[in-house]
């Protein structure tokens, strides 16, 4: 059974850093592209970042480019999102999602990030 | 990266049909057949209901259908049921391995 579990969220000060983890099971991480998507309070879904299955190609939304960094550890079946220089507008629920045929077919439960001043 | 345009809200009575539009540009919706739709009940995890414009994942009701014309994609929910009350989001691939979501449509079953 395919499963994604996010962790690492919490409260962080403006300008601070946080690393989110997405632990996967039931499929081979090296064979799948993976996304991060977020939803701010009272807002809609926003695509954040994508890591292609070969691990070489990483893409980011303009709103996080240069501040967020994707990585993964195949041996731990885990995807990471390093978030630096956090801003108030980064406050959101963060979801990781598995890519299949350019759609996000399996989602985790999400981890909440709050940026405080 | 501007979001795709969806109506903020739509409503319908049980058994009626409603159609949610999703307007983008030739750089996303109009340029690729990689439009997907997600149903999101507040407090729960988003669920994929349509991919590749028209395809339904296994287990998704055939009351949900997708289409596209030019830069606008559409999701039709036929035979509205109480459990269809949720937020719906379109999403499109937009060149160079980036994606964009619509602003979301809140569907109310009267």
XYZ file of N, CA and C in Angstrom:
681
model
N 0.843 -1.193 0.000
C 0.000 0.000 0.000
C 0.881 1.246 0.000
N 0.640 2.119 -0.948
C 1.425 3.344 -1.056
C 1.047 4.292 0.070
N 2.052 4.800 0.750
C 1.797 5.710 1.856
C 2.862 6.789 1.920
N 2.433 8.002 2.251
C 3.341 9.130 2.424
C 3.069 9.742 3.785
N 4.124 9.985 4.556
C 3.956 10.573 5.884
C 4.911 11.757 6.024
N 4.325 12.945 6.170
C 5.125 14.153 6.344
C 5.422 14.385 7.822
N 6.557 15.023 8.074
C 6.914 15.412 9.439
C 7.852 16.602 9.369
N 8.115 17.193 10.529
C 9.081 18.284 10.588
C 8.480 19.671 10.690
N 7.153 19.751 10.584
C 6.523 21.057 10.699
C 6.590 21.590 12.120
N 6.239 22.841 12.271
C 6.252 23.447 13.601
C 6.205 24.955 13.495
N 6.513 25.609 14.603
C 6.537 27.065 14.652
C 7.980 27.530 14.535
N 8.210 28.475 13.634
C 9.564 28.980 13.398
C 9.488 30.495 13.248
N 10.534 31.169 13.675
C 10.545 32.624 13.551
C 10.788 33.060 12.120
N 10.257 34.228 11.813
C 10.495 34.825 10.498
C 11.996 34.881 10.230
N 12.396 34.459 9.044
C 13.813 34.429 8.696
C 14.503 33.130 9.061
N 13.806 32.271 9.771
C 14.382 31.015 10.223
C 14.305 29.912 9.181
N 14.697 28.713 9.602
C 14.742 27.557 8.711
C 14.010 26.371 9.313
N 13.601 25.482 8.432
C 12.907 24.265 8.854
C 13.130 23.234 7.762
N 13.243 21.962 8.147
C 13.348 20.910 7.143
C 12.184 19.943 7.295
N 11.411 19.829 6.225
C 10.297 18.896 6.210
C 10.755 17.567 5.622
N 10.180 16.493 6.136
C 10.451 15.157 5.620
C 9.176 14.514 5.111
N 9.318 13.686 4.108
C 8.192 12.908 3.574
C 8.693 11.469 3.457
N 8.270 10.641 4.393
C 8.709 9.250 4.394
C 7.720 8.417 3.589
N 8.248 7.670 2.632
C 7.387 6.941 1.716
C 7.463 5.432 1.949
N 6.435 4.741 1.538
C 6.417 3.278 1.597
C 5.464 2.755 0.534
N 5.681 1.516 0.121
C 4.798 0.881 -0.849
C 5.169 1.124 -2.301
N 6.225 1.894 -2.542
C 6.692 2.108 -3.907
C 8.163 2.502 -3.853
N 8.792 2.528 -5.015
C 10.225 2.832 -5.089
C 10.405 4.313 -5.382
N 10.973 5.025 -4.418
C 11.118 6.476 -4.537
C 11.953 6.854 -5.762
N 12.915 6.049 -6.116
C 13.779 6.373 -7.256
C 13.060 6.214 -8.597
N 11.874 5.648 -8.559
C 11.090 5.478 -9.787
C 9.975 6.501 -9.926
N 9.853 7.391 -8.940
C 8.708 8.306 -8.935
C 9.119 9.752 -8.780
N 8.473 10.621 -9.553
C 8.606 12.034 -9.286
C 7.785 12.374 -8.052
N 8.194 13.403 -7.328
C 7.513 13.785 -6.090
C 7.318 15.298 -6.037
N 6.170 15.698 -5.507
C 5.816 17.106 -5.384
C 5.689 17.512 -3.919
N 5.834 18.804 -3.687
C 5.367 19.448 -2.455
C 4.315 20.476 -2.855
N 3.225 20.492 -2.112
C 2.116 21.423 -2.326
C 1.766 22.004 -0.965
N 1.350 23.260 -0.929
C 0.970 23.849 0.356
C -0.374 24.537 0.256
N -0.984 24.715 1.419
C -2.247 25.429 1.513
C -2.183 26.360 2.710
N -2.121 27.660 2.434
C -2.123 28.645 3.504
C -3.487 28.749 4.144
N -3.573 29.326 5.341
C -4.865 29.453 6.028
C -5.879 30.236 5.205
N -7.007 29.627 4.918
C -8.044 30.282 4.140
C -7.725 30.415 2.660
N -6.680 29.754 2.225
C -6.273 29.877 0.820
C -6.407 28.552 0.071
N -6.132 28.592 -1.221
C -6.199 27.402 -2.044
C -4.876 26.649 -2.073
N -4.863 25.575 -2.839
C -3.643 24.792 -2.987
C -2.637 25.553 -3.849
N -1.371 25.458 -3.475
C -0.306 26.102 -4.235
C 0.805 25.090 -4.473
N 1.135 24.851 -5.723
C 2.248 23.970 -6.043
C 3.553 24.641 -5.608
N 4.438 23.860 -4.982
C 5.662 24.420 -4.418
C 6.913 23.936 -5.142
N 7.017 22.609 -5.333
C 8.266 22.078 -5.874
C 8.069 20.666 -6.405
N 8.983 20.261 -7.305
C 8.937 18.936 -7.918
C 10.338 18.383 -8.074
N 10.494 17.104 -7.698
C 11.747 16.391 -7.892
C 11.482 15.249 -8.852
N 12.170 15.248 -9.978
C 11.953 14.213 -10.970
C 12.486 12.877 -10.472
N 11.990 11.800 -11.051
C 12.306 10.466 -10.539
C 13.796 10.155 -10.550
N 14.534 10.716 -11.502
C 15.965 10.419 -11.546
C 16.756 11.225 -10.518
N 16.065 12.127 -9.847
C 16.698 12.899 -8.783
C 17.526 14.078 -9.248
N 17.657 14.232 -10.563
C 18.550 15.263 -11.075
C 17.851 16.581 -11.347
N 16.570 16.518 -11.578
C 15.843 17.703 -12.002
C 14.923 18.182 -10.886
N 15.167 19.411 -10.440
C 14.367 19.991 -9.361
C 13.781 21.309 -9.852
N 12.503 21.515 -9.603
C 11.850 22.744 -10.020
C 11.070 23.327 -8.865
N 11.002 24.652 -8.838
C 10.374 25.357 -7.718
C 9.433 26.434 -8.222
N 8.415 26.711 -7.443
C 7.562 27.867 -7.723
C 8.375 29.141 -7.527
N 8.006 30.186 -8.242
C 8.714 31.458 -8.120
C 8.724 31.955 -6.672
N 7.643 31.671 -5.949
C 7.486 32.185 -4.587
C 8.492 31.583 -3.599
N 9.120 30.465 -3.955
C 10.059 29.820 -3.040
C 11.439 29.621 -3.655
N 11.566 29.935 -4.950
C 12.843 29.769 -5.652
C 13.961 30.506 -4.906
N 15.069 29.796 -4.687
C 16.203 30.392 -4.006
C 16.145 30.287 -2.490
N 15.003 29.894 -1.949
C 14.860 29.769 -0.487
C 14.602 28.319 -0.061
N 13.936 27.554 -0.916
C 13.604 26.159 -0.604
C 14.476 25.245 -1.458
N 14.839 24.092 -0.891
C 15.683 23.137 -1.605
C 15.171 21.722 -1.404
N 15.017 21.019 -2.493
C 14.598 19.622 -2.475
C 15.795 18.699 -2.396
N 15.604 17.579 -1.708
C 16.592 16.512 -1.739
C 15.886 15.210 -1.364
N 16.611 14.107 -1.486
C 16.030 12.834 -1.078
C 17.126 11.875 -0.654
N 16.732 10.916 0.170
C 17.622 9.838 0.586
C 16.928 8.540 0.210
N 17.402 7.923 -0.870
C 16.760 6.707 -1.373
C 16.829 5.590 -0.335
N 17.948 5.510 0.376
C 18.117 4.435 1.362
C 17.101 4.537 2.494
N 16.596 5.747 2.731
C 15.607 5.958 3.786
C 14.207 6.157 3.220
N 14.073 6.033 1.899
C 12.768 6.244 1.235
C 12.155 7.588 1.621
N 12.972 8.588 1.733
C 12.509 9.871 2.256
C 12.862 11.036 1.348
N 11.900 11.914 1.185
C 12.039 13.168 0.446
C 12.119 14.294 1.466
N 12.936 15.309 1.178
C 13.084 16.437 2.093
C 12.787 17.756 1.388
N 12.329 18.713 2.190
C 12.192 20.089 1.701
C 12.848 20.997 2.738
N 14.019 21.519 2.398
C 14.719 22.461 3.258
C 14.165 23.849 2.974
N 13.655 24.492 4.017
C 13.048 25.806 3.849
C 13.848 26.832 4.643
N 14.438 27.784 3.949
C 15.248 28.827 4.578
C 14.611 30.201 4.359
N 15.070 31.167 5.103
C 14.581 32.554 4.985
C 13.063 32.591 4.974
N 12.477 31.925 5.942
C 11.016 31.786 5.957
C 10.321 33.120 6.174
N 9.204 33.272 5.486
C 8.401 34.503 5.525
C 7.020 34.177 6.096
N 6.319 35.220 6.472
C 4.968 35.035 7.006
C 4.098 34.249 6.018
N 4.252 34.544 4.741
C 3.395 33.919 3.731
C 3.730 32.451 3.482
N 4.767 31.943 4.122
C 5.079 30.510 4.026
C 4.274 29.690 5.029
N 3.540 30.368 5.914
C 2.676 29.665 6.858
C 1.629 28.873 6.088
N 1.598 27.569 6.301
C 0.701 26.716 5.523
C 0.776 25.273 6.006
N -0.181 24.499 5.529
C -0.074 23.050 5.628
C 0.708 22.600 4.397
N 1.738 21.796 4.618
C 2.562 21.322 3.526
C 2.300 19.836 3.285
N 1.983 19.518 2.038
C 1.726 18.131 1.636
C 2.810 17.665 0.667
N 3.246 16.425 0.812
C 4.015 15.812 -0.267
C 3.053 14.926 -1.040
N 3.341 14.757 -2.315
C 2.458 13.979 -3.174
C 3.285 13.261 -4.233
N 2.853 12.070 -4.561
C 3.529 11.259 -5.575
C 2.992 11.606 -6.948
N 3.899 11.679 -7.912
C 3.512 12.005 -9.285
C 3.300 10.733 -10.107
N 2.207 10.667 -10.797
C 1.974 9.612 -11.782
C 1.337 10.250 -13.004
N 2.002 10.140 -14.139
C 1.476 10.711 -15.384
C 1.142 12.192 -15.221
N 2.050 12.900 -14.553
C 1.927 14.346 -14.391
C 0.701 14.769 -13.602
N 0.207 13.870 -12.756
C -0.848 14.201 -11.803
C -0.369 13.767 -10.422
N -0.958 14.353 -9.389
C -0.561 14.069 -8.011
C -1.534 13.036 -7.462
N -1.151 11.748 -7.552
C -2.146 10.710 -7.313
C -2.233 10.236 -5.872
N -1.166 10.356 -5.109
C -1.194 9.959 -3.700
C -0.646 11.117 -2.873
N -1.373 11.474 -1.822
C -0.994 12.601 -0.973
C -0.777 12.118 0.462
N 0.128 12.782 1.152
C 0.275 12.547 2.574
C -0.738 13.363 3.354
N -0.724 13.203 4.666
C -1.675 13.896 5.538
C -1.305 15.348 5.774
N -0.067 15.701 5.487
C 0.358 17.083 5.644
C 1.057 17.351 6.968
N 1.893 18.385 6.976
C 2.541 18.860 8.191
C 2.428 20.380 8.216
N 2.108 20.916 9.379
C 1.783 22.339 9.473
C 3.021 23.164 9.823
N 3.196 24.234 9.084
C 4.298 25.169 9.320
C 3.710 26.528 9.659
N 4.156 27.096 10.762
C 3.726 28.432 11.163
C 4.944 29.310 11.323
N 4.968 30.413 10.585
C 6.055 31.372 10.693
C 5.576 32.521 11.562
N 6.266 32.744 12.656
C 5.837 33.786 13.601
C 6.839 34.922 13.616
N 6.341 36.090 14.016
C 7.219 37.246 14.093
C 7.664 37.475 15.536
N 3.984 33.369 -11.323
C 3.214 32.199 -11.754
C 1.769 32.371 -11.336
N 0.943 32.962 -12.199
C -0.463 33.210 -11.888
C -1.223 31.906 -11.828
N -2.161 31.845 -10.881
C -2.988 30.667 -10.734
C -3.976 30.571 -11.896
N -4.424 29.369 -12.167
C -5.485 29.182 -13.142
C -6.780 29.760 -12.563
N -7.684 30.196 -13.438
C -8.897 30.877 -12.984
C -10.081 29.917 -12.891
N -10.636 29.813 -11.685
C -11.842 29.025 -11.442
C -12.883 29.914 -10.787
N -14.175 29.605 -10.948
C -15.186 30.335 -10.183
C -15.011 30.033 -8.703
N -15.233 31.041 -7.875
C -15.012 30.857 -6.440
C -15.999 29.875 -5.831
N -17.230 29.887 -6.348
C -18.241 28.998 -5.779
C -19.290 28.630 -6.811
N -19.882 27.473 -6.625
C -20.990 26.986 -7.448
C -21.911 26.189 -6.534
N -23.179 26.154 -6.891
C -24.101 25.340 -6.102
C -25.097 24.651 -7.022
N -25.671 23.591 -6.523
C -26.672 22.854 -7.276
C -27.482 21.971 -6.356
N -28.645 21.587 -6.820
C -29.514 20.707 -6.034
C -29.130 19.253 -6.295
N -29.480 18.376 -5.379
C -29.225 16.946 -5.604
C -29.823 16.495 -6.930
N -29.101 15.670 -7.614
C -29.405 15.084 -8.930
C -29.088 16.028 -10.098
N -28.866 17.293 -9.809
C -28.495 18.199 -10.899
C -27.038 17.971 -11.308
N -26.641 18.619 -12.404
C -25.255 18.595 -12.862
C -24.678 19.996 -12.784
N -23.397 20.072 -12.440
C -22.717 21.358 -12.460
C -21.391 21.193 -13.199
N -20.915 22.309 -13.761
C -19.646 22.291 -14.479
C -18.746 23.395 -13.953
N -17.536 23.007 -13.582
C -16.539 23.948 -13.061
C -15.536 24.221 -14.164
N -15.322 25.491 -14.461
C -14.359 25.851 -15.490
C -12.999 26.171 -14.880
N -11.976 26.046 -15.694
C -10.589 26.274 -15.262
C -9.852 26.888 -16.451
N -9.609 28.180 -16.384
C -9.035 28.891 -17.521
C -7.576 29.234 -17.283
N -6.773 28.870 -18.251
C -5.348 29.167 -18.178
C -4.891 29.851 -19.452
N -3.726 29.454 -19.923
C -3.151 30.037 -21.122
C -2.602 28.936 -22.024
N -2.040 29.343 -23.137
C -1.437 28.376 -24.047
C -0.157 27.778 -23.473
N 0.331 28.368 -22.369
C 1.540 27.856 -21.722
C 1.237 26.766 -20.704
N -0.019 26.580 -20.392
C -0.366 25.531 -19.445
C -1.556 24.714 -19.965
N -2.773 25.095 -19.608
C -3.954 24.300 -19.986
C -4.024 24.065 -21.487
N -3.825 25.125 -22.258
C -3.960 25.008 -23.705
C -2.804 24.301 -24.392
N -1.681 24.204 -23.702
C -0.487 23.665 -24.334
C -0.192 22.208 -24.044
N -0.859 21.649 -23.037
C -0.577 20.277 -22.621
C -1.883 19.575 -22.229
N -1.912 18.273 -22.447
C -3.063 17.476 -21.996
C -2.772 16.877 -20.625
N -2.230 17.693 -19.742
C -1.879 17.255 -18.390
C -2.662 18.073 -17.376
N -3.975 18.104 -17.555
C -4.846 18.770 -16.597
C -5.426 17.726 -15.654
N -5.356 18.015 -14.367
C -5.909 17.113 -13.366
C -6.848 17.904 -12.446
N -7.720 17.179 -11.776
C -8.699 17.779 -10.869
C -8.646 17.043 -9.524
N -8.831 17.832 -8.456
C -8.743 17.295 -7.105
C -9.965 17.725 -6.305
N -10.484 16.776 -5.531
C -11.567 17.047 -4.601
C -10.952 17.172 -3.207
N -11.315 18.230 -2.486
C -10.732 18.438 -1.172
C -11.809 18.782 -0.157
N -12.088 17.813 0.706
C -12.969 18.088 1.831
C -12.116 18.730 2.918
N -12.526 19.868 3.468
C -11.743 20.566 4.493
C -11.329 19.644 5.627
N -10.053 19.720 5.973
C -9.525 18.889 7.048
C -9.084 17.515 6.591
N -9.319 17.223 5.316
C -8.926 15.916 4.794
C -7.867 16.112 3.707
N -7.420 15.004 3.139
C -6.366 15.038 2.128
C -6.980 15.212 0.741
N -6.400 16.075 -0.100
C -6.915 16.188 -1.474
C -6.906 14.843 -2.186
N -7.899 14.649 -3.038
C -8.054 13.378 -3.755
C -8.086 13.625 -5.252
N -7.265 12.911 -5.987
C -7.241 13.006 -7.443
C -8.507 12.380 -8.011
N -9.252 13.120 -8.845
C -10.469 12.581 -9.431
C -10.438 12.541 -10.959
N -9.586 13.367 -11.575
C -9.414 13.361 -13.027
C -7.943 13.644 -13.327
N -7.356 12.918 -14.290
C -6.012 13.218 -14.769
C -5.997 13.144 -16.289
N -4.953 13.712 -16.875
C -4.855 13.749 -18.344
C -6.158 14.237 -18.987
N -6.708 15.289 -18.429
C -7.909 15.996 -18.903
C -9.203 15.215 -18.688
N -9.210 13.933 -19.094
C -10.480 13.193 -19.135
C -10.496 11.872 -18.370
N -9.352 11.418 -17.876
C -9.266 10.067 -17.316
C -9.588 10.044 -15.829
N -10.278 8.988 -15.404
C -10.628 8.806 -13.996
C -9.778 7.718 -13.378
N -9.183 7.992 -12.214
C -8.466 6.902 -11.510
C -9.453 5.816 -11.097
N -8.914 4.639 -10.909
C -9.736 3.528 -10.447
C -10.426 3.900 -9.133
N -11.733 3.603 -9.071
C -12.472 3.848 -7.836
C -13.193 5.180 -7.788
N -12.903 6.066 -8.735
C -13.586 7.367 -8.772
C -14.900 7.222 -9.538
N -15.946 7.795 -8.999
C -17.270 7.668 -9.595
C -17.303 8.218 -11.021
N -18.071 7.543 -11.875
C -18.213 8.021 -13.259
C -19.139 9.231 -13.342
N -19.580 9.716 -12.199
C -20.339 10.981 -12.199
C -19.396 12.175 -12.415
N -18.107 11.929 -12.278
C -17.120 12.980 -12.518
C -16.541 12.814 -13.921
N -16.532 13.897 -14.699
C -15.958 13.821 -16.031
C -15.225 15.113 -16.350
N -14.195 14.996 -17.187
C -13.390 16.161 -17.535
C -13.329 16.369 -19.029
N -13.071 17.621 -19.416
C -12.934 17.958 -20.821
C -12.060 19.199 -20.949
N -11.724 19.532 -22.179
C -10.909 20.720 -22.417
C -11.198 21.278 -23.799
N -11.225 22.597 -23.875
C -11.357 23.282 -25.157
C -10.463 24.515 -25.117
N -9.469 24.525 -25.978
C -8.539 25.644 -25.975
C -7.831 25.778 -24.643
N -7.900 26.966 -24.067
C -7.206 27.231 -22.803
C -8.070 26.990 -21.574
N -9.260 26.402 -21.778
C -10.177 26.170 -20.665
C -10.498 24.692 -20.501
N -10.257 24.203 -19.297
C -10.642 22.838 -18.939
C -11.910 22.906 -18.094
N -12.631 21.794 -18.054
C -13.875 21.765 -17.289
C -14.031 20.436 -16.560
N -14.635 20.521 -15.395
C -15.012 19.335 -14.617
C -16.523 19.358 -14.460
N -17.171 18.278 -14.866
C -18.623 18.169 -14.704
C -18.932 17.118 -13.652
N -19.786 17.484 -12.712
C -20.283 16.537 -11.718
C -21.754 16.300 -12.036
N -22.072 15.074 -12.405
C -23.447 14.719 -12.746
C -24.136 14.093 -11.546
N -25.452 14.267 -11.479
C -26.201 13.636 -10.391
C -25.639 14.020 -9.033
N -25.548 15.317 -8.781
C -24.963 15.822 -7.534
C -25.482 15.075 -6.316
N -24.552 14.767 -5.408
C -24.901 14.113 -4.153
C -24.335 14.931 -2.998
N -24.889 14.735 -1.831
C -24.470 15.506 -0.658
C -22.964 15.380 -0.413
N -22.413 14.206 -0.647
C -20.983 14.003 -0.379
C -20.072 14.692 -1.390
N -20.660 15.264 -2.448
C -19.861 16.005 -3.421
C -19.543 17.413 -2.930
N -20.166 17.818 -1.847
C -19.903 19.153 -1.301
C -18.462 19.192 -0.801
N -17.655 20.028 -1.465
C -16.215 20.069 -1.200
C -15.615 21.210 -2.016
N -14.314 21.394 -1.853
C -13.571 22.314 -2.712
C -12.944 21.508 -3.844
N -12.954 22.092 -5.035
C -12.398 21.419 -6.207
C -11.320 22.299 -6.828
N -10.191 21.672 -7.153
C -9.065 22.389 -7.731
C -8.641 21.753 -9.050
N -8.408 22.589 -10.040
C -7.768 22.097 -11.245
C -6.269 22.330 -11.105
N -5.519 21.598 -11.905
C -4.064 21.718 -11.889
C -3.563 21.406 -13.291
N -2.594 22.162 -13.756
C -2.043 21.920 -15.079
C -0.519 21.922 -15.045
N 0.061 21.083 -15.855
C 1.494 21.153 -16.099
C 1.752 22.457 -16.850
N 2.870 23.122 -16.511
C 3.214 24.385 -17.166
C 4.694 24.380 -17.457
N 5.141 23.875 -18.519
C 6.501 23.802 -19.041
C 7.595 23.660 -17.986
N 8.686 23.028 -18.407
C 9.892 22.908 -17.581
C 9.626 22.335 -16.193
N 8.788 21.289 -16.157
C 8.536 20.601 -14.889
C 8.011 21.515 -13.789
N 7.121 22.424 -14.143
C 6.403 23.198 -13.128
C 4.909 22.945 -13.309
N 4.176 23.141 -12.248
C 2.739 22.937 -12.255
C 2.052 24.173 -11.660
N 0.786 24.334 -11.952
C 0.032 25.451 -11.389
C -1.374 24.970 -11.053
N -1.852 25.384 -9.896
C -3.221 25.068 -9.483
C -4.161 26.227 -9.787
N -5.434 25.899 -9.880
C -6.463 26.918 -9.912
C -6.734 27.418 -8.501
N -7.496 28.499 -8.418
C -7.776 29.091 -7.117
C -8.763 28.290 -6.276
N -9.423 27.319 -6.891
C -10.367 26.477 -6.155
C -11.802 26.939 -6.306
N -12.716 25.980 -6.311
C -14.153 26.255 -6.393
C -14.866 25.528 -5.261
N -15.597 26.272 -4.475
C -16.365 25.660 -3.388
C -17.712 25.234 -3.937
N -17.995 23.945 -3.901
C -19.262 23.415 -4.397
C -20.194 23.152 -3.221
N -21.376 23.731 -3.306
C -22.401 23.553 -2.270
C -23.573 22.780 -2.855
N -24.014 21.765 -2.149
C -25.197 21.004 -2.558
C -26.384 21.525 -1.751
N -27.320 22.107 -2.442
C -28.448 22.784 -1.781
C -29.413 21.799 -1.122
